[in-house]
Amino acid sequence: MSDRRATLGRRFRGQARACAELGSPLYAGLVARAADDLERRGPVWDALAPVADLPGGALVSLRFMGATHRLALSGRAPDLAAHYPSCGGDGDVDRAWPALLATTAEATRSGEMARLLAGGVQTNEVGRSAALLGGFLAVARTTGLPLALLEIGASAGLNLRWDHFRYAEWGPPDSPVDQGDPWIGDVRPLLAPPVDAVAVVERRGCDLSPIDATTPDGRLTLLSFVWPDMTRRFRLLEGACRVAAAVPAPVDRAGADTWLADRLAAPAPGRARVVFHSVVLQYLDPDARRRALDAIAGAGAATTSDAPLAWLRLEPPGALGPPDFEVRLTTWPGGDDRHLAVAHPHGQWVRWAP
């Protein structure tokens, strides 16, 4: 077996385990079978050979699954759609597998697969706003100022509309994005001020490849990267796309480092700026990551009480964080840094710190 196929097979199997752990048995089974097929030089390898040299961070496995899911969602792969719950299908792994192989072979022959694989994985996980909510409210409560929201790695900027979502008893009762009650354990965040007392005067984000969730193509791209048997995630994302059509939140095509340096270059009296992100730092080039964090710290050092700055983030385990996905909040003036919570990577549950 070639080194490229062996490496890609290992990455696919690792992704299959992650899908199983995160609650997607359909993708766990399909991605594991795709690993076997590419190692045997089957249709999956024919599709992926042109991108087999991409680094692990390119997430070729999820690019591939997103491409085939997109074909199912768009009506161009009805046999596959029949087994994807996101399309009204039965979720049967055994029946989905031959349909996935046939879809892959046809899309490879037509050149459609190469076009779809050229784009990176684009997720805009709406559930993560549940993990960040307590931090946003803490800033609004302690500063008494309207909020200016600045999100890096924003994708379609859906979480810039967090105050238009419903969480337990907080938020608009008629919101199409109902997060339910995400808090587990004995401690809950202070859900104050109420939604009608939170003033958001700016919503803006940046992303290297932003998506417009208000367009049919943008919506389809976002939905294609939701795992098709995770119907709650699918429902929340569909609702957030409806919110996006009513609540403007521009996302600039820019890197986090240069964008933050520009947006934070001068103080903003009369508003509390909140720089936030969720599961972004690991994808930044190390130098760009360092420059972005330096821009935040530098702006923090220059704050005043009437022009404060907050840095709110949800980041994953590994070299950049602790064993759990962690929510942290740093506020200036003063540079106070607090551990707020640990959370599920998709925001399905949040354990608030005492």
PDB file of N, CA and C in Angstrom, residues 46 55 133 161:
ATOM      1  N   ASP A  46     -10.188   6.643  -6.082  1.00  0.00           N
ATOM      2  CA  ASP A  46     -10.214   7.351  -7.365  1.00  0.00           C
ATOM      3  C   ASP A  46     -10.627   8.810  -7.161  1.00  0.00           C
ATOM      4  N   PRO A  55      -2.531  18.169   3.968  1.00  0.00           N
ATOM      5  CA  PRO A  55      -2.223  17.861   5.374  1.00  0.00           C
ATOM      6  C   PRO A  55      -3.458  17.418   6.138  1.00  0.00           C
ATOM      7  N   LEU A 133     -22.999  32.009  25.612  1.00  0.00           N
ATOM      8  CA  LEU A 133     -24.034  32.927  26.082  1.00  0.00           C
ATOM      9  C   LEU A 133     -23.700  33.557  27.429  1.00  0.00           C
ATOM     10  N   ARG A 161     -25.372  36.284  15.692  1.00  0.00           N
ATOM     11  CA  ARG A 161     -26.785  36.551  15.976  1.00  0.00           C
ATOM     12  C   ARG A 161     -27.249  35.811  17.234  1.00  0.00           C
TER      13      ARG A 161
END
